[in-house]
PDB file of C-alpha atoms in Angstrom:
ATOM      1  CA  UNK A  15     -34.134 -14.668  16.047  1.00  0.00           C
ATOM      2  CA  UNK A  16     -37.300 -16.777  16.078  1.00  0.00           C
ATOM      3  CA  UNK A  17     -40.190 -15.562  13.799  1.00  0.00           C
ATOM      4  CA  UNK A  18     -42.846 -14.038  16.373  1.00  0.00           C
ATOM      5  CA  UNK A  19     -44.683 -11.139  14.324  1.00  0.00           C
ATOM      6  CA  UNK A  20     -48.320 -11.997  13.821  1.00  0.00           C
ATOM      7  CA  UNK A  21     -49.785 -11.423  10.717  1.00  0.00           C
ATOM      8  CA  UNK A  22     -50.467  -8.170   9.708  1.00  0.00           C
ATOM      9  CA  UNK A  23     -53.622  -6.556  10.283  1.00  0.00           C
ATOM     10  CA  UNK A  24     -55.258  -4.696   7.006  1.00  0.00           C
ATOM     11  CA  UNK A  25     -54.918  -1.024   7.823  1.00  0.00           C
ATOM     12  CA  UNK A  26     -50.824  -1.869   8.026  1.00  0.00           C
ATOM     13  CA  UNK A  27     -51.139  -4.090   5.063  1.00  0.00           C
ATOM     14  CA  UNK A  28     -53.042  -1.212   3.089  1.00  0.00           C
ATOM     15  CA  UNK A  29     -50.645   1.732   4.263  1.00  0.00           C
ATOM     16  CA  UNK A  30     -47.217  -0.382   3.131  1.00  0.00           C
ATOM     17  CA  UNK A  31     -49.052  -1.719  -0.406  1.00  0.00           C
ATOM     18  CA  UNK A  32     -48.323   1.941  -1.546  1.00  0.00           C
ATOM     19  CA  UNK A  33     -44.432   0.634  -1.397  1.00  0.00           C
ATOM     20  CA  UNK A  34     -42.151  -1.248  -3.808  1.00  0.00           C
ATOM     21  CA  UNK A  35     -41.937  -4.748  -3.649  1.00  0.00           C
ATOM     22  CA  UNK A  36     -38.924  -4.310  -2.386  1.00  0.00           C
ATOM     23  CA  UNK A  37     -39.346  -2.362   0.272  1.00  0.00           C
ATOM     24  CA  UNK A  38     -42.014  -4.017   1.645  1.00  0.00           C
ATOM     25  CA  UNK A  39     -40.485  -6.974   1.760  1.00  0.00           C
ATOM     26  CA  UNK A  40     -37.714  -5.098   3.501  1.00  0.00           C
ATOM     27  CA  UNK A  41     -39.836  -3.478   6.173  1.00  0.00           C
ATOM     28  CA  UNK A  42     -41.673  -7.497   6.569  1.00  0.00           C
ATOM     29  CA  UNK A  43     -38.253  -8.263   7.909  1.00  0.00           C
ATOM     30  CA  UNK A  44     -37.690  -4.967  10.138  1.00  0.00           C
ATOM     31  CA  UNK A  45     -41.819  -6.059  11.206  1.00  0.00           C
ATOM     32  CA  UNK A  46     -40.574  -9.412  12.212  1.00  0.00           C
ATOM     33  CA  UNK A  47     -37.244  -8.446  14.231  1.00  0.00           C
ATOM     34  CA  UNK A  48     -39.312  -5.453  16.370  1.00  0.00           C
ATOM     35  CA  UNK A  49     -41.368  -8.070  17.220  1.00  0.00           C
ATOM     36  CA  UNK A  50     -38.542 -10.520  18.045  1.00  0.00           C
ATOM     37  CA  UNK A  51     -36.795  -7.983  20.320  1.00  0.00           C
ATOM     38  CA  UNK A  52     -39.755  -7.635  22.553  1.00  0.00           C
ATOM     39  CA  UNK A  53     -40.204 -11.072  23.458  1.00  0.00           C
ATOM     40  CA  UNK A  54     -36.782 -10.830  23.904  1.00  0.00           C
ATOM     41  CA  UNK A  55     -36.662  -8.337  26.465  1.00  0.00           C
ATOM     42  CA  UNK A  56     -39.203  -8.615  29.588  1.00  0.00           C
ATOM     43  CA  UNK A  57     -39.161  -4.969  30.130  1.00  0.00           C
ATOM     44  CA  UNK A  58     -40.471  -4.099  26.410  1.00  0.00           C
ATOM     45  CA  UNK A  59     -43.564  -5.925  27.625  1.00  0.00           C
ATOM     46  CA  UNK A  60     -46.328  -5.891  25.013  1.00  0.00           C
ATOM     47  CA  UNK A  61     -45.902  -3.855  21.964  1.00  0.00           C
ATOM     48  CA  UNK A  62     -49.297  -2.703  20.120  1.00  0.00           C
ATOM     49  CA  UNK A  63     -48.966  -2.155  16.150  1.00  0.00           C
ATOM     50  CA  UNK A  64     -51.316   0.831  14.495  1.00  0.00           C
ATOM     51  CA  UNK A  65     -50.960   3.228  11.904  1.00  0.00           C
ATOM     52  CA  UNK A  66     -49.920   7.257  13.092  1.00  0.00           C
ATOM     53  CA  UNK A  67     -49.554   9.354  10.142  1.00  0.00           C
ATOM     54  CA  UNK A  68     -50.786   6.382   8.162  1.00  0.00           C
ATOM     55  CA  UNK A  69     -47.326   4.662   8.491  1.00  0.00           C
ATOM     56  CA  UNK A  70     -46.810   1.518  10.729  1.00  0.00           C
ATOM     57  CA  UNK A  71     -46.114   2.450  13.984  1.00  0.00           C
ATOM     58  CA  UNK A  72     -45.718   0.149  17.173  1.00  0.00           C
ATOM     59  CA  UNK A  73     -45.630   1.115  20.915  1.00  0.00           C
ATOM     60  CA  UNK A  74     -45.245  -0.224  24.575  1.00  0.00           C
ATOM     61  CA  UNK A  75     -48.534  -0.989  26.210  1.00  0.00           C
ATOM     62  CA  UNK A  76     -47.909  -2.327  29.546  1.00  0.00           C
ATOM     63  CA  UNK A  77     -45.397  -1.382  30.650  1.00  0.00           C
ATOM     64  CA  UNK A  78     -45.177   2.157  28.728  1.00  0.00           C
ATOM     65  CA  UNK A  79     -41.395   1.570  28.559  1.00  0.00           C
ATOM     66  CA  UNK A  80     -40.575   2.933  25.441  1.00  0.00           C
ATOM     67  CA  UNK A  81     -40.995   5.305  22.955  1.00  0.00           C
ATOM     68  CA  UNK A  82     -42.882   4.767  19.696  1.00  0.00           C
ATOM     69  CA  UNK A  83     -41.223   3.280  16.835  1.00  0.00           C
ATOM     70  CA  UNK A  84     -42.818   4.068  13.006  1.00  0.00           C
ATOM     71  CA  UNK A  85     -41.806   2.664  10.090  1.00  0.00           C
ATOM     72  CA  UNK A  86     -41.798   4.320   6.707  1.00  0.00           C
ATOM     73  CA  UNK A  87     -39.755   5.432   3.524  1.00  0.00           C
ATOM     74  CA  UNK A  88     -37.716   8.503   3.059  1.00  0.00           C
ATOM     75  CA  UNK A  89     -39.037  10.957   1.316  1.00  0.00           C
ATOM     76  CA  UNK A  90     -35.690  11.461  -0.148  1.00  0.00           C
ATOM     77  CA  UNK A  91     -34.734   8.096  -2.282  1.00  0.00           C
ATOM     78  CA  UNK A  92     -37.856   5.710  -1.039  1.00  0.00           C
ATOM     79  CA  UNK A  93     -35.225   3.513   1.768  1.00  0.00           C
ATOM     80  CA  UNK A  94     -37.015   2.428   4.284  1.00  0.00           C
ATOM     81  CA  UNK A  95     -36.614   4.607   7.559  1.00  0.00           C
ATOM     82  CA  UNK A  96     -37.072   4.384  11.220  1.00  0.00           C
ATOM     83  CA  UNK A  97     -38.735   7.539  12.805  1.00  0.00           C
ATOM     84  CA  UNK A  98     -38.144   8.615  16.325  1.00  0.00           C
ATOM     85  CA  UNK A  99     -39.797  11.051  18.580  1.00  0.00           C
ATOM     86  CA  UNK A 100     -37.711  14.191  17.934  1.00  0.00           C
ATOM     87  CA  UNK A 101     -37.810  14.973  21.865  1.00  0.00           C
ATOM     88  CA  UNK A 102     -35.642  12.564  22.770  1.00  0.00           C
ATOM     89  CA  UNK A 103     -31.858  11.905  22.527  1.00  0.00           C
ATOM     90  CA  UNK A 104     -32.586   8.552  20.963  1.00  0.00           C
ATOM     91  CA  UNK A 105     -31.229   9.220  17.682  1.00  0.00           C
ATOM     92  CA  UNK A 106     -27.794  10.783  19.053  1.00  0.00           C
ATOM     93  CA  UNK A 107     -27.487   7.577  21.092  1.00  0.00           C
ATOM     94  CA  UNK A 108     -27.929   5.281  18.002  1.00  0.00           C
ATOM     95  CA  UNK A 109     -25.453   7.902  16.305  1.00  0.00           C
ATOM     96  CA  UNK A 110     -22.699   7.340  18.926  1.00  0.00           C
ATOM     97  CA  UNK A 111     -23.169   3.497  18.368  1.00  0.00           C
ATOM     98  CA  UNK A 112     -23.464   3.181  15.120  1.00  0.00           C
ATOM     99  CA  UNK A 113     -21.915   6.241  13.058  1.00  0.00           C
ATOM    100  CA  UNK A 114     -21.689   4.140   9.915  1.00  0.00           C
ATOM    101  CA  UNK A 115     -24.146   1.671  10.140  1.00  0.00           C
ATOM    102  CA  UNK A 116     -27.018   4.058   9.097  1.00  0.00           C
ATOM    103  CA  UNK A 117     -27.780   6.976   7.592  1.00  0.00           C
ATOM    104  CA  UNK A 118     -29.236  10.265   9.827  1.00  0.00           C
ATOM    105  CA  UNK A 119     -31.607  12.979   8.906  1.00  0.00           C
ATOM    106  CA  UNK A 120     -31.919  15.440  12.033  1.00  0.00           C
ATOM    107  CA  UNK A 121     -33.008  14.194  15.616  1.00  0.00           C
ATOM    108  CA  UNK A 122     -35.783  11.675  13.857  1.00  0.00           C
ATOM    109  CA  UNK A 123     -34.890   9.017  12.121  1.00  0.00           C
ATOM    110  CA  UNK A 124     -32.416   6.111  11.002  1.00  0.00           C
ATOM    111  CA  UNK A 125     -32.025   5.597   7.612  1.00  0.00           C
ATOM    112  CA  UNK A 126     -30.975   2.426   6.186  1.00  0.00           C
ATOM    113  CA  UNK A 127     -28.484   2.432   3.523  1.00  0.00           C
ATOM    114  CA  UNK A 128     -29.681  -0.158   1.593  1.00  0.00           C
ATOM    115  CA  UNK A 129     -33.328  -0.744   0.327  1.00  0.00           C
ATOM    116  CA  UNK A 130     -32.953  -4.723   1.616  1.00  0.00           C
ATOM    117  CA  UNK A 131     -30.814  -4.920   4.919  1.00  0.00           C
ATOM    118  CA  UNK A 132     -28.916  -3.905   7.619  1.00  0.00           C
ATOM    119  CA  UNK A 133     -26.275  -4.653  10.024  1.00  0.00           C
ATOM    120  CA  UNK A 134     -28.821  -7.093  12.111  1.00  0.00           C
ATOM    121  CA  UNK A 135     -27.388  -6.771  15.337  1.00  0.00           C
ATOM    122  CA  UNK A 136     -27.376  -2.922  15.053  1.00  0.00           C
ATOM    123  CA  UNK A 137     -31.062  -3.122  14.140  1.00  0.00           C
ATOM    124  CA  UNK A 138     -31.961  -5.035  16.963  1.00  0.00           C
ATOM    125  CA  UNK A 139     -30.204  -2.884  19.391  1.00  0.00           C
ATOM    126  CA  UNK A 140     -31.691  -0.074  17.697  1.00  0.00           C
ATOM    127  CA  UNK A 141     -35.225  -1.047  18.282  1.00  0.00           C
ATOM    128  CA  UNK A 142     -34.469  -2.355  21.729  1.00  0.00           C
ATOM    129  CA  UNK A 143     -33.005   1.606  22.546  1.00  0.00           C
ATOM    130  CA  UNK A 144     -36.191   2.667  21.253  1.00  0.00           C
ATOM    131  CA  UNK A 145     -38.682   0.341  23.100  1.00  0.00           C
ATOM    132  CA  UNK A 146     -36.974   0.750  26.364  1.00  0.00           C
ATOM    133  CA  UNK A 147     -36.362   4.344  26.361  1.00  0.00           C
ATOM    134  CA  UNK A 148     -38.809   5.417  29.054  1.00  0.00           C
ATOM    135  CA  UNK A 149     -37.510   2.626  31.438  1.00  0.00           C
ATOM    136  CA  UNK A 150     -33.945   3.150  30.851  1.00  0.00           C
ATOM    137  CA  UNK A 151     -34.363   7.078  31.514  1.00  0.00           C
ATOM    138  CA  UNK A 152     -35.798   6.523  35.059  1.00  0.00           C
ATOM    139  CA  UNK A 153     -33.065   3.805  35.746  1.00  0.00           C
ATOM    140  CA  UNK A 154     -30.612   6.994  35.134  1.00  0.00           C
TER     141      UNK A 154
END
């Protein structure tokens, strides 16, 4: 996994300083490997990083292949979580996959079970689901 992220731009930089130390450096790492999976994959195509809800967020621009992926902490305990869009059938798929890998709360978001890593191949294939979501759907 090469190191592609740019830097990060304020308004991300802002919204995560609100975060432990840990978990930011956590969610640095998660930055870097969403970032890594789209140059890995030709169909994720560009991915544009902004803040919705005031939480990192990053999308497909061209193509719109995927769904939007945000970043943030649970609510819960403060572990760093990856939020889906409820209206798709994203989370069940990462469910089937990986039952143990992560932690689930409802049809949003992935969990992860420790505040400082994860199963990296799961995480990978996790974002790639996610940022090739549209694209896979009209394949099927």
């Amino acid at each position: 996994m090469t190191n592609t992220a740019p830097a990060i731009p304020d308004p991300i930089s802002e919204a995560i300083n609100r975060w432990d130390t840990e978990t930011r450096t956590h969610f640095k790492e998660v930055r870097k490997r969403i970032f890594a999976v789209a140059d890995q994959h030709a169909q994720i195509g560009s991915i544009e990083e902004t803040l919705k809800w005031g939480e990192p967020s990053y999308l497909t621009v061209r193509p719109k292949s995927g769904s939007t992926l945000r970043v943030s902490t649970n609510r819960e305990d403060g572990r760093l979580t990856l939020f889906v869009n409820c209206q798709t059938d994203l989370i069940d798929q990462i469910k089937t996959r990986y039952p143990d890998a992560f932690d689930y709360h409802g049809k949003r978001s992935v969990v992860f079970k420790s505040t400082s890593g994860s199963d990296a191949d799961a995480l990978d294939h996790v974002i790639a689901l996610v940022l090739t979501y549209h694209s896979r759907k009209r394949v099927t």
